Amino acid sequence: MFRTVSDFRMIHQMVANLYEEQYGISLPLYPKQRMDAELKARNVLGRNEVNMDMIFEYLSDYSEEEKSRLRFLEEKCEIDNCVGNPLMIEVWKWCRDNGKKIVIITDMYLPRRVLNTILAKIGVDYDYLYISGEEGVTKRTSELFAVVLRKLNIKPTQLIHIGDDLNNDINMPQIKGIASLLRLSNEANVLPYIKIKQCDISLGKDHLFSMLSRYCSNREFLNSEQRIGYAILGPLIVDFCQWLHAIRKENNLHKLFFVAREGFFIKKVYEKMYPQEAHDLMYIRLNKNVLRLPLLSMHNACEYFMKAKVGRLTYDWKLIFDLLYISDYESAKHFVVLRTGFDRFHETVTLKDLESGKYNKILVSLFEYQREMIEEQSALLDEYLMSLGLFEGSVGLVNNSINGNGQSMLTDYLLSKGKECDILGLQFIKTSKCEKLLKGKCRAWLTESSVSEFSKTRFHSNCLLLEHLMFEPNGTSIRLYRHENKIEVLCEAPRTEQKDWGKIANIQKYALEFVNDYTNHVGISLDMAGFYGYFNMLCHPLYDDAVLLGHLNDDDMDGDKTISNIRFPFRFKYLFSKDIPFDITWHEGYFTLKNVSPWGINLYLYSAKLQFYKQMVKSHIKRIIFSK
């Protein structure tokens, strides 16, 4: 079996972390004190072995109650962090199938009941178990082997010992005449995306790297869905959900609302990590489409139509009619002509003209034409929000927004209705515009982290890719309707995106497998390690991963497209961030699919970083000038 940490001393750090989490008392010196206590016990006994009772006798700085708590946590960590060695489990099965007796001999201070729990967890039984902590002697002196031979009353030639330590498991049994073999194990592997030197190694990072290394080592082949799900998406969302959980406690949030469609998967992960909170977790389908008509019931309807429109530079009147859910175009045109005299519906409308108010009279006439539906959608929205418990104390709105527009519009709508609601936006990242718009009523994981500003920008630039990995198998929300006395949300009939649902479902399945494994092996804080794995994949994807992710489809009002549209021929100037077509959303994925070498992608990243920091300096200088 293996521990899911690189060094057994990390277990002591885990104990200190868990103690602080459970009892609110920080024990920064505990890991060293624990090791010192073990060394003292060993020095007293000399060549003989120690056990947990002896070790904890020398933890003189702690009360008996504290030592009892610490010991319980250490034993729990040892149980939770042990995983089986698949190759040796196969050897064990062969021995059982061929009628061989299983004798487990271990140098270990843990008590028998803990070792039995660990062995049961990995599905291994035995005939005899000899523990150095019980016998008082060890394998490293060869004396434990003598005890085994004497107690079993067998000859050395009747026993074959298998282990991984050249002295304790190979040389020492041979001294007693016992044949010995090195244990089988897969070579420890790590993914290309996991770079331990990228940041200071903390307990959480070590724990994650060890788990992923073991996961990869125990499998002959990882396909892209497994790799992206288990090693990338899973750790990223666990990292985010750990932050969410801390923010919820800090702000005493009554409920968390996970906004469609990306909230679909985030909620699944959070629920698996914190099942005791399941009753307070809600999935809410709320976007510009659902809010648009209710917003038009407000006094300044034209202003809110502009906020809830789709982003583009030009509009035709058909699109404007569609945004208002007008199906009978001719009837609506006739209505407008009678009230305003305007009949130039064949003309294109620019964003600038819409923002200037040039077409406000026509828009107001269209709002009047749709008055009945606007009032209906407004009433349905009120009932929908009420049914979900949005007004029951402070709530967190978990979403992938960046500018906070949706939360701002929702808050304005509720205020116009005289409804009080304490909403805190919970996001991956936010802009200064978002902070200003929401007046501080939002928190953002990456924005508040120590991750570099450039890394945050790359994450921001590729938010569409992450959204698609978290989507539910439904189209975007359109409007509300009543079904059997319950408010439902009508979703758009999916187009090209439905081709990806099988892949996305598999990626999410493997990500949830990681969540399950991580929480079962002590869910220590990942300290942004989940982010770094995802970021490395964004910047330097393996070709197979770029094929899967780059060809994900995006249903869009401006035309359906893929994440990395490879129909555009490669141009060398793209590596200098020049004139890259807008439809190429994920640049590094596009370069990988075009077989650009790693140095070429590094050149692009260096160029992008240079431009980013130049812009930062310019913005800073402007602020200094205008502040004077």
PDB file of N, CA and C in Angstrom, residues 273-339:
ATOM      1  N   MET A 273     -18.719  17.363  -1.617  1.00  0.00           N
ATOM      2  CA  MET A 273     -17.719  17.732  -0.620  1.00  0.00           C
ATOM      3  C   MET A 273     -18.345  18.062   0.731  1.00  0.00           C
ATOM      4  N   TYR A 274     -19.531  18.682   0.700  1.00  0.00           N
ATOM      5  CA  TYR A 274     -20.183  19.133   1.934  1.00  0.00           C
ATOM      6  C   TYR A 274     -21.632  18.656   1.950  1.00  0.00           C
ATOM      7  N   PRO A 275     -21.847  17.347   2.035  1.00  0.00           N
ATOM      8  CA  PRO A 275     -23.204  16.794   1.954  1.00  0.00           C
ATOM      9  C   PRO A 275     -24.133  17.300   3.053  1.00  0.00           C
ATOM     10  N   GLN A 276     -23.572  17.725   4.177  1.00  0.00           N
ATOM     11  CA  GLN A 276     -24.396  18.224   5.275  1.00  0.00           C
ATOM     12  C   GLN A 276     -25.092  19.538   4.915  1.00  0.00           C
ATOM     13  N   GLU A 277     -24.650  20.194   3.847  1.00  0.00           N
ATOM     14  CA  GLU A 277     -25.242  21.466   3.434  1.00  0.00           C
ATOM     15  C   GLU A 277     -26.220  21.313   2.270  1.00  0.00           C
ATOM     16  N   ALA A 278     -26.475  20.090   1.842  1.00  0.00           N
ATOM     17  CA  ALA A 278     -27.261  19.851   0.619  1.00  0.00           C
ATOM     18  C   ALA A 278     -28.597  20.578   0.620  1.00  0.00           C
ATOM     19  N   HIS A 279     -29.238  20.668   1.782  1.00  0.00           N
ATOM     20  CA  HIS A 279     -30.560  21.298   1.866  1.00  0.00           C
ATOM     21  C   HIS A 279     -30.504  22.790   1.535  1.00  0.00           C
ATOM     22  N   ASP A 280     -29.328  23.394   1.679  1.00  0.00           N
ATOM     23  CA  ASP A 280     -29.189  24.839   1.477  1.00  0.00           C
ATOM     24  C   ASP A 280     -28.602  25.192   0.107  1.00  0.00           C
ATOM     25  N   LEU A 281     -28.521  24.222  -0.785  1.00  0.00           N
ATOM     26  CA  LEU A 281     -27.928  24.446  -2.105  1.00  0.00           C
ATOM     27  C   LEU A 281     -29.020  24.401  -3.168  1.00  0.00           C
ATOM     28  N   MET A 282     -29.101  25.448  -3.977  1.00  0.00           N
ATOM     29  CA  MET A 282     -30.146  25.568  -4.993  1.00  0.00           C
ATOM     30  C   MET A 282     -29.535  25.775  -6.380  1.00  0.00           C
ATOM     31  N   TYR A 283     -30.163  25.170  -7.357  1.00  0.00           N
ATOM     32  CA  TYR A 283     -29.767  25.394  -8.756  1.00  0.00           C
ATOM     33  C   TYR A 283     -30.785  26.342  -9.362  1.00  0.00           C
ATOM     34  N   ILE A 284     -30.318  27.450  -9.908  1.00  0.00           N
ATOM     35  CA  ILE A 284     -31.222  28.476 -10.410  1.00  0.00           C
ATOM     36  C   ILE A 284     -30.884  28.806 -11.862  1.00  0.00           C
ATOM     37  N   ARG A 285     -31.908  28.756 -12.713  1.00  0.00           N
ATOM     38  CA  ARG A 285     -31.721  29.124 -14.122  1.00  0.00           C
ATOM     39  C   ARG A 285     -32.086  30.593 -14.275  1.00  0.00           C
ATOM     40  N   LEU A 286     -31.054  31.413 -14.334  1.00  0.00           N
ATOM     41  CA  LEU A 286     -31.256  32.858 -14.355  1.00  0.00           C
ATOM     42  C   LEU A 286     -30.186  33.484 -15.241  1.00  0.00           C
ATOM     43  N   ASN A 287     -30.590  34.156 -16.296  1.00  0.00           N
ATOM     44  CA  ASN A 287     -29.651  34.839 -17.177  1.00  0.00           C
ATOM     45  C   ASN A 287     -30.335  36.047 -17.802  1.00  0.00           C
ATOM     46  N   LYS A 288     -29.665  36.689 -18.754  1.00  0.00           N
ATOM     47  CA  LYS A 288     -30.239  37.878 -19.393  1.00  0.00           C
ATOM     48  C   LYS A 288     -31.573  37.567 -20.058  1.00  0.00           C
ATOM     49  N   ASN A 289     -31.675  36.381 -20.647  1.00  0.00           N
ATOM     50  CA  ASN A 289     -32.916  36.027 -21.336  1.00  0.00           C
ATOM     51  C   ASN A 289     -34.098  35.986 -20.372  1.00  0.00           C
ATOM     52  N   VAL A 290     -33.894  35.344 -19.217  1.00  0.00           N
ATOM     53  CA  VAL A 290     -34.975  35.210 -18.234  1.00  0.00           C
ATOM     54  C   VAL A 290     -35.298  36.557 -17.593  1.00  0.00           C
ATOM     55  N   LEU A 291     -34.284  37.406 -17.416  1.00  0.00           N
ATOM     56  CA  LEU A 291     -34.486  38.693 -16.751  1.00  0.00           C
ATOM     57  C   LEU A 291     -35.019  39.780 -17.683  1.00  0.00           C
ATOM     58  N   ARG A 292     -34.804  39.627 -18.992  1.00  0.00           N
ATOM     59  CA  ARG A 292     -35.039  40.735 -19.922  1.00  0.00           C
ATOM     60  C   ARG A 292     -36.458  41.284 -19.847  1.00  0.00           C
ATOM     61  N   LEU A 293     -37.471  40.457 -20.029  1.00  0.00           N
ATOM     62  CA  LEU A 293     -38.844  40.963 -20.024  1.00  0.00           C
ATOM     63  C   LEU A 293     -39.269  41.494 -18.654  1.00  0.00           C
ATOM     64  N   PRO A 294     -38.975  40.792 -17.545  1.00  0.00           N
ATOM     65  CA  PRO A 294     -39.304  41.378 -16.244  1.00  0.00           C
ATOM     66  C   PRO A 294     -38.667  42.750 -16.024  1.00  0.00           C
ATOM     67  N   LEU A 295     -37.451  42.946 -16.509  1.00  0.00           N
ATOM     68  CA  LEU A 295     -36.787  44.242 -16.361  1.00  0.00           C
ATOM     69  C   LEU A 295     -37.543  45.352 -17.084  1.00  0.00           C
ATOM     70  N   LEU A 296     -38.250  44.981 -18.151  1.00  0.00           N
ATOM     71  CA  LEU A 296     -38.980  45.992 -18.928  1.00  0.00           C
ATOM     72  C   LEU A 296     -40.243  46.463 -18.218  1.00  0.00           C
ATOM     73  N   SER A 297     -40.569  45.841 -17.093  1.00  0.00           N
ATOM     74  CA  SER A 297     -41.709  46.317 -16.292  1.00  0.00           C
ATOM     75  C   SER A 297     -41.302  47.492 -15.413  1.00  0.00           C
ATOM     76  N   MET A 298     -40.000  47.797 -15.403  1.00  0.00           N
ATOM     77  CA  MET A 298     -39.490  48.898 -14.585  1.00  0.00           C
ATOM     78  C   MET A 298     -39.653  50.227 -15.313  1.00  0.00           C
ATOM     79  N   HIS A 299     -39.458  51.316 -14.568  1.00  0.00           N
ATOM     80  CA  HIS A 299     -39.695  52.654 -15.115  1.00  0.00           C
ATOM     81  C   HIS A 299     -38.777  52.973 -16.291  1.00  0.00           C
ATOM     82  N   ASN A 300     -37.491  52.740 -16.144  1.00  0.00           N
ATOM     83  CA  ASN A 300     -36.505  53.054 -17.186  1.00  0.00           C
ATOM     84  C   ASN A 300     -36.254  51.826 -18.056  1.00  0.00           C
ATOM     85  N   ALA A 301     -37.290  51.403 -18.769  1.00  0.00           N
ATOM     86  CA  ALA A 301     -37.249  50.139 -19.513  1.00  0.00           C
ATOM     87  C   ALA A 301     -36.180  50.135 -20.611  1.00  0.00           C
ATOM     88  N   CYS A 302     -36.024  51.251 -21.325  1.00  0.00           N
ATOM     89  CA  CYS A 302     -35.041  51.277 -22.421  1.00  0.00           C
ATOM     90  C   CYS A 302     -33.625  51.054 -21.905  1.00  0.00           C
ATOM     91  N   GLU A 303     -33.316  51.642 -20.769  1.00  0.00           N
ATOM     92  CA  GLU A 303     -31.988  51.475 -20.183  1.00  0.00           C
ATOM     93  C   GLU A 303     -31.729  50.004 -19.856  1.00  0.00           C
ATOM     94  N   TYR A 304     -32.739  49.317 -19.314  1.00  0.00           N
ATOM     95  CA  TYR A 304     -32.541  47.922 -18.939  1.00  0.00           C
ATOM     96  C   TYR A 304     -32.598  46.979 -20.140  1.00  0.00           C
ATOM     97  N   PHE A 305     -33.283  47.380 -21.188  1.00  0.00           N
ATOM     98  CA  PHE A 305     -33.222  46.589 -22.414  1.00  0.00           C
ATOM     99  C   PHE A 305     -31.788  46.592 -22.944  1.00  0.00           C
ATOM    100  N   MET A 306     -31.127  47.752 -22.883  1.00  0.00           N
ATOM    101  CA  MET A 306     -29.750  47.848 -23.347  1.00  0.00           C
ATOM    102  C   MET A 306     -28.818  46.983 -22.488  1.00  0.00           C
ATOM    103  N   LYS A 307     -29.089  46.917 -21.190  1.00  0.00           N
ATOM    104  CA  LYS A 307     -28.247  46.105 -20.311  1.00  0.00           C
ATOM    105  C   LYS A 307     -28.442  44.612 -20.567  1.00  0.00           C
ATOM    106  N   ALA A 308     -29.681  44.246 -20.951  1.00  0.00           N
ATOM    107  CA  ALA A 308     -30.005  42.822 -21.107  1.00  0.00           C
ATOM    108  C   ALA A 308     -29.959  42.346 -22.553  1.00  0.00           C
ATOM    109  N   LYS A 309     -29.471  43.181 -23.445  1.00  0.00           N
ATOM    110  CA  LYS A 309     -29.383  42.771 -24.847  1.00  0.00           C
ATOM    111  C   LYS A 309     -28.180  41.856 -25.040  1.00  0.00           C
ATOM    112  N   VAL A 310     -28.044  41.279 -26.221  1.00  0.00           N
ATOM    113  CA  VAL A 310     -26.835  40.528 -26.558  1.00  0.00           C
ATOM    114  C   VAL A 310     -25.781  41.505 -27.063  1.00  0.00           C
ATOM    115  N   GLY A 311     -24.521  41.197 -26.809  1.00  0.00           N
ATOM    116  CA  GLY A 311     -23.457  42.118 -27.191  1.00  0.00           C
ATOM    117  C   GLY A 311     -23.059  41.991 -28.648  1.00  0.00           C
ATOM    118  N   ARG A 312     -23.236  43.060 -29.393  1.00  0.00           N
ATOM    119  CA  ARG A 312     -22.763  43.137 -30.785  1.00  0.00           C
ATOM    120  C   ARG A 312     -22.764  44.599 -31.212  1.00  0.00           C
ATOM    121  N   LEU A 313     -22.141  44.886 -32.359  1.00  0.00           N
ATOM    122  CA  LEU A 313     -22.027  46.273 -32.819  1.00  0.00           C
ATOM    123  C   LEU A 313     -23.201  46.701 -33.679  1.00  0.00           C
ATOM    124  N   THR A 314     -23.861  45.755 -34.355  1.00  0.00           N
ATOM    125  CA  THR A 314     -25.023  46.081 -35.196  1.00  0.00           C
ATOM    126  C   THR A 314     -26.145  45.082 -34.943  1.00  0.00           C
ATOM    127  N   TYR A 315     -27.377  45.532 -35.159  1.00  0.00           N
ATOM    128  CA  TYR A 315     -28.561  44.697 -34.929  1.00  0.00           C
ATOM    129  C   TYR A 315     -29.520  44.884 -36.094  1.00  0.00           C
ATOM    130  N   ASP A 316     -30.188  43.800 -36.457  1.00  0.00           N
ATOM    131  CA  ASP A 316     -31.318  43.964 -37.366  1.00  0.00           C
ATOM    132  C   ASP A 316     -32.590  43.882 -36.516  1.00  0.00           C
ATOM    133  N   TRP A 317     -33.715  44.318 -37.090  1.00  0.00           N
ATOM    134  CA  TRP A 317     -34.948  44.392 -36.307  1.00  0.00           C
ATOM    135  C   TRP A 317     -35.489  43.003 -35.971  1.00  0.00           C
ATOM    136  N   LYS A 318     -35.180  42.042 -36.800  1.00  0.00           N
ATOM    137  CA  LYS A 318     -35.602  40.675 -36.477  1.00  0.00           C
ATOM    138  C   LYS A 318     -34.983  40.213 -35.159  1.00  0.00           C
ATOM    139  N   LEU A 319     -33.692  40.517 -34.968  1.00  0.00           N
ATOM    140  CA  LEU A 319     -33.031  40.139 -33.721  1.00  0.00           C
ATOM    141  C   LEU A 319     -33.670  40.858 -32.534  1.00  0.00           C
ATOM    142  N   ILE A 320     -33.971  42.147 -32.701  1.00  0.00           N
ATOM    143  CA  ILE A 320     -34.604  42.904 -31.612  1.00  0.00           C
ATOM    144  C   ILE A 320     -35.966  42.304 -31.275  1.00  0.00           C
ATOM    145  N   PHE A 321     -36.733  41.930 -32.316  1.00  0.00           N
ATOM    146  CA  PHE A 321     -38.024  41.261 -32.072  1.00  0.00           C
ATOM    147  C   PHE A 321     -37.813  39.942 -31.312  1.00  0.00           C
ATOM    148  N   ASP A 322     -36.780  39.185 -31.718  1.00  0.00           N
ATOM    149  CA  ASP A 322     -36.504  37.905 -31.059  1.00  0.00           C
ATOM    150  C   ASP A 322     -36.126  38.094 -29.592  1.00  0.00           C
ATOM    151  N   LEU A 323     -35.372  39.151 -29.315  1.00  0.00           N
ATOM    152  CA  LEU A 323     -34.984  39.428 -27.934  1.00  0.00           C
ATOM    153  C   LEU A 323     -36.195  39.745 -27.061  1.00  0.00           C
ATOM    154  N   LEU A 324     -37.252  40.236 -27.697  1.00  0.00           N
ATOM    155  CA  LEU A 324     -38.489  40.552 -26.966  1.00  0.00           C
ATOM    156  C   LEU A 324     -39.510  39.428 -27.071  1.00  0.00           C
ATOM    157  N   TYR A 325     -39.112  38.309 -27.656  1.00  0.00           N
ATOM    158  CA  TYR A 325     -39.979  37.138 -27.823  1.00  0.00           C
ATOM    159  C   TYR A 325     -41.247  37.469 -28.631  1.00  0.00           C
ATOM    160  N   ILE A 326     -41.065  38.312 -29.629  1.00  0.00           N
ATOM    161  CA  ILE A 326     -42.158  38.644 -30.550  1.00  0.00           C
ATOM    162  C   ILE A 326     -42.111  37.642 -31.697  1.00  0.00           C
ATOM    163  N   SER A 327     -43.141  36.872 -31.867  1.00  0.00           N
ATOM    164  CA  SER A 327     -43.175  35.854 -32.916  1.00  0.00           C
ATOM    165  C   SER A 327     -43.869  36.343 -34.183  1.00  0.00           C
ATOM    166  N   ASP A 328     -44.859  37.232 -34.035  1.00  0.00           N
ATOM    167  CA  ASP A 328     -45.593  37.763 -35.186  1.00  0.00           C
ATOM    168  C   ASP A 328     -44.972  39.095 -35.590  1.00  0.00           C
ATOM    169  N   TYR A 329     -43.939  38.994 -36.440  1.00  0.00           N
ATOM    170  CA  TYR A 329     -43.199  40.194 -36.821  1.00  0.00           C
ATOM    171  C   TYR A 329     -44.103  41.231 -37.492  1.00  0.00           C
ATOM    172  N   GLU A 330     -44.939  40.807 -38.399  1.00  0.00           N
ATOM    173  CA  GLU A 330     -45.759  41.745 -39.174  1.00  0.00           C
ATOM    174  C   GLU A 330     -46.738  42.496 -38.282  1.00  0.00           C
ATOM    175  N   SER A 331     -47.317  41.778 -37.344  1.00  0.00           N
ATOM    176  CA  SER A 331     -48.251  42.422 -36.426  1.00  0.00           C
ATOM    177  C   SER A 331     -47.537  43.472 -35.582  1.00  0.00           C
ATOM    178  N   ALA A 332     -46.325  43.145 -35.107  1.00  0.00           N
ATOM    179  CA  ALA A 332     -45.561  44.086 -34.290  1.00  0.00           C
ATOM    180  C   ALA A 332     -45.150  45.310 -35.112  1.00  0.00           C
ATOM    181  N   LYS A 333     -44.751  45.091 -36.361  1.00  0.00           N
ATOM    182  CA  LYS A 333     -44.370  46.217 -37.219  1.00  0.00           C
ATOM    183  C   LYS A 333     -45.564  47.152 -37.432  1.00  0.00           C
ATOM    184  N   HIS A 334     -46.714  46.568 -37.685  1.00  0.00           N
ATOM    185  CA  HIS A 334     -47.922  47.367 -37.916  1.00  0.00           C
ATOM    186  C   HIS A 334     -48.253  48.193 -36.669  1.00  0.00           C
ATOM    187  N   PHE A 335     -48.092  47.590 -35.504  1.00  0.00           N
ATOM    188  CA  PHE A 335     -48.355  48.267 -34.236  1.00  0.00           C
ATOM    189  C   PHE A 335     -47.449  49.486 -34.086  1.00  0.00           C
ATOM    190  N   VAL A 336     -46.165  49.332 -34.417  1.00  0.00           N
ATOM    191  CA  VAL A 336     -45.194  50.415 -34.291  1.00  0.00           C
ATOM    192  C   VAL A 336     -45.482  51.521 -35.307  1.00  0.00           C
ATOM    193  N   VAL A 337     -45.787  51.130 -36.529  1.00  0.00           N
ATOM    194  CA  VAL A 337     -46.077  52.120 -37.577  1.00  0.00           C
ATOM    195  C   VAL A 337     -47.238  53.008 -37.159  1.00  0.00           C
ATOM    196  N   LEU A 338     -48.301  52.417 -36.628  1.00  0.00           N
ATOM    197  CA  LEU A 338     -49.486  53.182 -36.227  1.00  0.00           C
ATOM    198  C   LEU A 338     -49.166  54.176 -35.116  1.00  0.00           C
ATOM    199  N   ARG A 339     -48.252  53.848 -34.233  1.00  0.00           N
ATOM    200  CA  ARG A 339     -47.968  54.709 -33.081  1.00  0.00           C
ATOM    201  C   ARG A 339     -46.820  55.679 -33.314  1.00  0.00           C
TER     202      ARG A 339
END
